[in-house]
Coordinates of C-alpha atoms and ligand atoms in Angstrom, one line a residue:
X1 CA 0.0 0.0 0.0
X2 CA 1.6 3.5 -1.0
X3 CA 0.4 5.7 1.6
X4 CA 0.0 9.3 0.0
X5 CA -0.7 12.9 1.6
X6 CA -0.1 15.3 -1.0
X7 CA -2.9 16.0 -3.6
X8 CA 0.0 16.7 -6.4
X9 CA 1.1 13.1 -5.2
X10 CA -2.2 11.5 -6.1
X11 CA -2.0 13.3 -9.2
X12 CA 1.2 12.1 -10.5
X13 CA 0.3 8.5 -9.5
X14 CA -2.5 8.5 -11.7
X15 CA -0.9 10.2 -14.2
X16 CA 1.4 7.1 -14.8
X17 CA -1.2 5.0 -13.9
X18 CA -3.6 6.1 -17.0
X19 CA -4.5 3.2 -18.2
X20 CA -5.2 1.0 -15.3
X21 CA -9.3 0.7 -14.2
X22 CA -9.5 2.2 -10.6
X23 CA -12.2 1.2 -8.0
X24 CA -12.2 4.2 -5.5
X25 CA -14.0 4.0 -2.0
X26 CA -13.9 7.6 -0.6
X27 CA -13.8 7.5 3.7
X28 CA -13.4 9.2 6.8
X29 CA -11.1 6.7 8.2
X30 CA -11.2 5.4 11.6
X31 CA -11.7 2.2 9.5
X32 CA -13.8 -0.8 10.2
X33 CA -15.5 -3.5 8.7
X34 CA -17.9 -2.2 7.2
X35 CA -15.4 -0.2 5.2
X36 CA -13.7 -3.5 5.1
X37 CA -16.5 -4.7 2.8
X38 CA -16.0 -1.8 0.1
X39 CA -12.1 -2.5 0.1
X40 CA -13.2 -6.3 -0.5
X41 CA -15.7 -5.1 -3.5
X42 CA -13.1 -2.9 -4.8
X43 CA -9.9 -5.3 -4.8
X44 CA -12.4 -8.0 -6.6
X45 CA -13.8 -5.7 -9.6
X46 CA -10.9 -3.6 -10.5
X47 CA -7.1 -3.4 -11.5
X48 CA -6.2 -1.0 -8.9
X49 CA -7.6 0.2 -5.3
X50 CA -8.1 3.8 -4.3
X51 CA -9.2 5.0 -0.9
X52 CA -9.2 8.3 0.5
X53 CA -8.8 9.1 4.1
X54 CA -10.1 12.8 4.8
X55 CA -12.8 14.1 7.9
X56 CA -14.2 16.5 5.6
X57 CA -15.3 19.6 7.6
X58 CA -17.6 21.1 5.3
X59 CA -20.0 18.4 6.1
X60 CA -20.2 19.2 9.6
X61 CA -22.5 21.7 10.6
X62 CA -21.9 24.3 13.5
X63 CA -21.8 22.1 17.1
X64 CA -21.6 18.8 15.0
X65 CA -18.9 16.1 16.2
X66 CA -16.3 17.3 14.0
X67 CA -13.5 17.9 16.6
X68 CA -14.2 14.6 18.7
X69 CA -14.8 12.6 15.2
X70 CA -12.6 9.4 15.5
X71 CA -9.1 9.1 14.0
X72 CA -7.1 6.7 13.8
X73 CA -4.6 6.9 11.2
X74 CA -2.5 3.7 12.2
X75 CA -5.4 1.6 12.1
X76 CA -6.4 2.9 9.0
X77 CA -2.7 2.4 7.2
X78 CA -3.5 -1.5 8.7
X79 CA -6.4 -2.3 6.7
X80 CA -5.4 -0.6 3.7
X81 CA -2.5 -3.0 3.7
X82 CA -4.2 -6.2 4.6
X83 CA -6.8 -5.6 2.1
X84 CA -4.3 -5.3 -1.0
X85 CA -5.4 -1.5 -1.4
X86 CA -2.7 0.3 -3.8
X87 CA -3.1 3.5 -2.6
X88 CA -4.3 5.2 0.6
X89 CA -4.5 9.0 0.2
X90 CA -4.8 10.7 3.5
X91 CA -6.1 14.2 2.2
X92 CA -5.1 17.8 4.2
X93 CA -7.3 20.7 4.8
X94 CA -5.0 22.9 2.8
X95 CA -5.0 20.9 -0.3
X96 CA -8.4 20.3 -0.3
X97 CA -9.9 23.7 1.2
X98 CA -7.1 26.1 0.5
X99 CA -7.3 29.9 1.5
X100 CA -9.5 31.1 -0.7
X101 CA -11.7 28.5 -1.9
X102 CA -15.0 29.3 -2.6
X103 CA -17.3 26.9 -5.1
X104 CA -20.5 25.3 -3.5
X105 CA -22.0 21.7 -5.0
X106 CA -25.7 21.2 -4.1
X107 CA -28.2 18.4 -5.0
X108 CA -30.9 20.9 -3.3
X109 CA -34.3 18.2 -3.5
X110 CA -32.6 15.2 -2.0
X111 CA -30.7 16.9 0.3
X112 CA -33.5 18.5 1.9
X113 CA -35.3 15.4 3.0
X114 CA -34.4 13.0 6.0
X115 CA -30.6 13.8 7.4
X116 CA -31.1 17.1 5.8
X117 CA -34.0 18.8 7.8
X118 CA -31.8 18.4 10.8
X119 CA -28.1 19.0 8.8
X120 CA -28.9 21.7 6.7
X121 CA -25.5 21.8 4.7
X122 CA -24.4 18.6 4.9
X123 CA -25.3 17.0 1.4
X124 CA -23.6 20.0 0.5
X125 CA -20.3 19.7 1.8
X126 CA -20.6 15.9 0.7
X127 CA -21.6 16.6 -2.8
X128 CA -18.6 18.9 -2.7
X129 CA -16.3 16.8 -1.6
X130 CA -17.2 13.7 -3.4
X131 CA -16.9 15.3 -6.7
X132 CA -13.6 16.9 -5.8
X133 CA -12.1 13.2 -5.1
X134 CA -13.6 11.8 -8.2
X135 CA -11.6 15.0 -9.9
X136 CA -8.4 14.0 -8.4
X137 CA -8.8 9.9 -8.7
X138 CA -10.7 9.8 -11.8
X139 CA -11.8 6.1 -11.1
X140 CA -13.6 4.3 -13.6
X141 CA -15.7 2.6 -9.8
X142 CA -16.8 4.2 -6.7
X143 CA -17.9 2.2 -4.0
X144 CA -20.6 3.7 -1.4
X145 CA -22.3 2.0 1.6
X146 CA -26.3 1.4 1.5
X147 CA -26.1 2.9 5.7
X148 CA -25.4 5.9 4.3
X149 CA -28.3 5.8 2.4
X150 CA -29.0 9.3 1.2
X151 CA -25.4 10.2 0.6
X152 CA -25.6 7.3 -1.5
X153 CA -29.0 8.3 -3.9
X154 CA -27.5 12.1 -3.9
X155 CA -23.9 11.4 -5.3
X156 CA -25.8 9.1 -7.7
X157 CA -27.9 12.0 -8.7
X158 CA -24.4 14.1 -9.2
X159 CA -22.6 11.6 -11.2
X160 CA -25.8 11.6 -13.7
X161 CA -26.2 15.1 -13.7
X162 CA -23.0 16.0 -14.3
X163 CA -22.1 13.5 -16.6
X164 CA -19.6 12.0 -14.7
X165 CA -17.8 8.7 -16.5
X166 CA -18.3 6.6 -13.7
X167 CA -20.2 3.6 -12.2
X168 CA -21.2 4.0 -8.8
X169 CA -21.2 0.6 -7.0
X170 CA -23.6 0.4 -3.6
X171 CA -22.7 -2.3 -1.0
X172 CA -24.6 -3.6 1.8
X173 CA -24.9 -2.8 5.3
X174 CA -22.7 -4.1 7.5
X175 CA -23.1 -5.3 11.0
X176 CA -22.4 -6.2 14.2
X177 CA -23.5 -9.7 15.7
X178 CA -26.2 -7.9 17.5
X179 CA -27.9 -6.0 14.6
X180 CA -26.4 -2.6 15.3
X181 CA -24.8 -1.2 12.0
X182 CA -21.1 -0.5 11.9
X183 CA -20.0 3.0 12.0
X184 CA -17.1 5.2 13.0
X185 CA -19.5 6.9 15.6
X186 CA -19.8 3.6 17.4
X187 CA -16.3 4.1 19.4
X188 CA -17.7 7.2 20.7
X189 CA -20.7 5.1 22.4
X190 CA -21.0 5.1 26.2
X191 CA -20.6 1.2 27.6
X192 CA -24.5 1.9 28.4
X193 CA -24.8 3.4 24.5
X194 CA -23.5 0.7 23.0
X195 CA -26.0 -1.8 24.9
X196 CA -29.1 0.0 23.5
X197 CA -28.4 1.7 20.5
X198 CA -29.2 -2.1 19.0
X199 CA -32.6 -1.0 19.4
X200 CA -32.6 0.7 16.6
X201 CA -32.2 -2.0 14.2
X202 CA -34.2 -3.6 16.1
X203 CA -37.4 -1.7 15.4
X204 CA -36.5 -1.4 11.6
X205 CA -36.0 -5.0 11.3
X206 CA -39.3 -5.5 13.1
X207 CA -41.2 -2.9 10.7
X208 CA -39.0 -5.1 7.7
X209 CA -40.8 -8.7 9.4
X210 CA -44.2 -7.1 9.1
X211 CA -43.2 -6.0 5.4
X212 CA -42.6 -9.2 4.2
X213 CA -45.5 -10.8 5.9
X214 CA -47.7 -8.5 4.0
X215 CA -48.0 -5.8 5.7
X216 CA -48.3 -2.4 3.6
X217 CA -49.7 0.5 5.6
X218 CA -47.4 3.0 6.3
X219 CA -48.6 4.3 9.8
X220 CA -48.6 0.1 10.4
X221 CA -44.8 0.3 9.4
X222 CA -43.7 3.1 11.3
X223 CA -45.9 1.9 14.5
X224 CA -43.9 -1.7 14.2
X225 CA -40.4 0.6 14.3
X226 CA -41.4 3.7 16.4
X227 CA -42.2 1.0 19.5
X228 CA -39.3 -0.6 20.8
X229 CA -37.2 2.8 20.5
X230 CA -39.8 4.9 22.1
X231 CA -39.5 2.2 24.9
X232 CA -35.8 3.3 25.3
X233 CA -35.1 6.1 27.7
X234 CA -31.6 6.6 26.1
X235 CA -32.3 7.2 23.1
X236 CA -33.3 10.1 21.8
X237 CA -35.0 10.1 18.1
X238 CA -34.3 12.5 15.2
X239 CA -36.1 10.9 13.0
X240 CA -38.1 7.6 11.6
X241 CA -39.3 8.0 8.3
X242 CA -40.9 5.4 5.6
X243 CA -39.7 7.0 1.9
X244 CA -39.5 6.1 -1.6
X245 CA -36.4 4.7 -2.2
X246 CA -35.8 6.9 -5.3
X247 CA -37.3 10.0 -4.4
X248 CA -36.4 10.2 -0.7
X249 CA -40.4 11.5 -0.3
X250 CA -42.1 10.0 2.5
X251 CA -44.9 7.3 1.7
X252 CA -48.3 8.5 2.5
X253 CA -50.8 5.1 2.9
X254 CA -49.2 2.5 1.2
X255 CA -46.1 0.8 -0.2
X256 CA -46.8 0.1 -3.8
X257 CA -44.4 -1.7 -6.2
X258 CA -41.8 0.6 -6.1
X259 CA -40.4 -0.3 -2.4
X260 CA -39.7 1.8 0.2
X261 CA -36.7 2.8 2.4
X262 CA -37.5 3.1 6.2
X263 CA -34.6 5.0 8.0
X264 CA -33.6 6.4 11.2
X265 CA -31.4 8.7 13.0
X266 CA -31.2 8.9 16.7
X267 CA -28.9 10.1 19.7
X268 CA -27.9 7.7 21.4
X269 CA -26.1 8.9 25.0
X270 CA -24.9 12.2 23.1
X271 CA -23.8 9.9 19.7
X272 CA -25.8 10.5 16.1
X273 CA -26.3 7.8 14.8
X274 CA -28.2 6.3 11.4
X275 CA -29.8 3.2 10.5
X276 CA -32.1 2.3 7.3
X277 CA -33.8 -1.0 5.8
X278 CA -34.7 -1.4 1.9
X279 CA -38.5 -2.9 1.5
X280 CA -38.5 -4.3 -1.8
X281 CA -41.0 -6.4 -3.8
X282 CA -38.5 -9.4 -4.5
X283 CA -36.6 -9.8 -1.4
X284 CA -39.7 -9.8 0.7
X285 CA -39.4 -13.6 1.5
X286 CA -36.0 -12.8 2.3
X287 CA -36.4 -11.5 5.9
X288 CA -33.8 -10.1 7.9
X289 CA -31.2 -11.5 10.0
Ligands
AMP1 P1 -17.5 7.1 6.3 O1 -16.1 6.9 6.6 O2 -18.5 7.0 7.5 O3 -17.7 8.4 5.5 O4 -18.0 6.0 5.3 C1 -17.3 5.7 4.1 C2 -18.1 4.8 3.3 O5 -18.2 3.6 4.0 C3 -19.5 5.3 2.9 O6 -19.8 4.9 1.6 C4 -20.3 4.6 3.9 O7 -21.6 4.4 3.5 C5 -19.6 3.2 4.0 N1 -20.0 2.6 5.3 C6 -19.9 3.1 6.5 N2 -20.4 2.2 7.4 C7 -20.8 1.1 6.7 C8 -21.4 -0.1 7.0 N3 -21.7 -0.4 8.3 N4 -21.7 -1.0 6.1 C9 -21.5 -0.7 4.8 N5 -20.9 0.5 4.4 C10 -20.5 1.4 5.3

């Protein structure tokens, strides 16, 4: 793994490496496995591996987590290694925001909707950032996680609408033994935190039973979910919302054909964090673990 910091650096490696397909998976480090499982997606589909390392600020609103986001660059350096990734580039502030930078990159419907009400700028600075790396790496794949649900449908609304030449790959949640979905965040949870914040999953994989037993109303849906949080005292909830999966609007009566995405975000001792579950058509016999 060639570990690079220098945006001029990145540049010149891709320069020789022209003609080489590149899977990228863009990151904010503090690696785990559910990163792991877009390093594994990349290595099998591509010629070369690209991952960026970089807790982008301008997706952090005004008393967000920036400053106590985890970082762990050692770690990080580790699993870029044992996963055969070719290069790790662990971007800086000043080559990526330098002193006098000024453009703004906004997918204004999507971003409005769910995380958005709540994080006003954040699909913003993500949108920003994301086509900023895909300047620089040029890959021919990008690899996003389906957790991050809405950053995933807005940087696929970018890459169409600004003709971007690339394919951009979604992989599945990934979690732990108990349901709760891997994140960064999840080193900043409270012993106590990190008992309950299960719950979450919990309720969505509930609501996700009832789907695939039939079950189609809505208010039915959200009821299923919306009980075993409410029944936790720790956590407090942003948000639980039943949308279409491509429009991000929530679902008024019933889930037609089209499917439906049912998502969370809750605090969990002081800790944001976000779940979702994909109600579709054909994997309704499949359940959920
Ligand atoms: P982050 O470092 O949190 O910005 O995440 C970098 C990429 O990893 C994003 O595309 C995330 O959606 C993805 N990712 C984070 N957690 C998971 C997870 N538990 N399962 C699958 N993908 C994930």
């Amino acid at each position: 793994m060639k570990g690079l910091d220098r945006l001029d650096e990145v540049r010149a490696w891709r320069a020789q490496a022209a003609t080489l397909r590149v899977g990228f998976v863009p990151t904010m480090g503090a690696l785990h496995d559910g990163h792991r499982s877009l390093l594994q997606a990349a290595r099998a589909h591509n010629e070369v591996v690209v991952v960026s390392v970089f807790v982008n600020p301008t997706q952090f609103g005004p008393g967000e987590d920036l400053a106590v986001y985890p970082r762990d660059r050692e770690g990080d350096e580790r699993m870029l290694t044992e996963e055969g990734v070719d290069v790790g580039w662990f971007g800086t502030i000043d080559d990526l925001y330098p002193r006098g930078f000024a453009t703004r990159v906004e997918v204004p419907t999507l971003a409005t909707r769910l995380c958005g009400r709540q994080r006003p700028g954040h699909f913003a600075g993500v949108s920003l950032i994301v086509l900023k790396l895909l300047n620089v790496v040029r890959p021919q794949r990008a690899y996003f996680g389906l957790k991050d649900y809405q950053q995933y449908c807005v940087v696929r609304q970018l890459v169409a609408d600004l003709n971007l030449d690339l394919e951009i790959v979604p992989c599945p949640t990934q979690r732990e033994s108990d349901g709760l979905a891997m994140s960064s965040r999840n080193r900043r949870l409270s012993n106590e935190g990190r008992r309950v914040a299960p719950i979450l999953y919990a309720g969505l994989a509930a609501a996700k039973r009832g789907f695939c037993d039939g079950e189609r109303r809505a208010s039915a849906l959200l009821m299923t979910a919306l009980r075993p949080i409410l029944d936790e005292p720790r956590v407090r909830l942003e948000y639980l919302d039943l949308v279409d999966p491509r429009t991000l609007v929530p679902i008024e009566g019933t889930v037609d054909q089209g499917g439906a995405v049912l998502a969370v975000a809750a605090h969990v001792d002081g800790v944001r964090l976000i779940d979702n579950v994909l109600m579709a058509e054909d994997d309704a016999t499949t359940g959920v673990r």
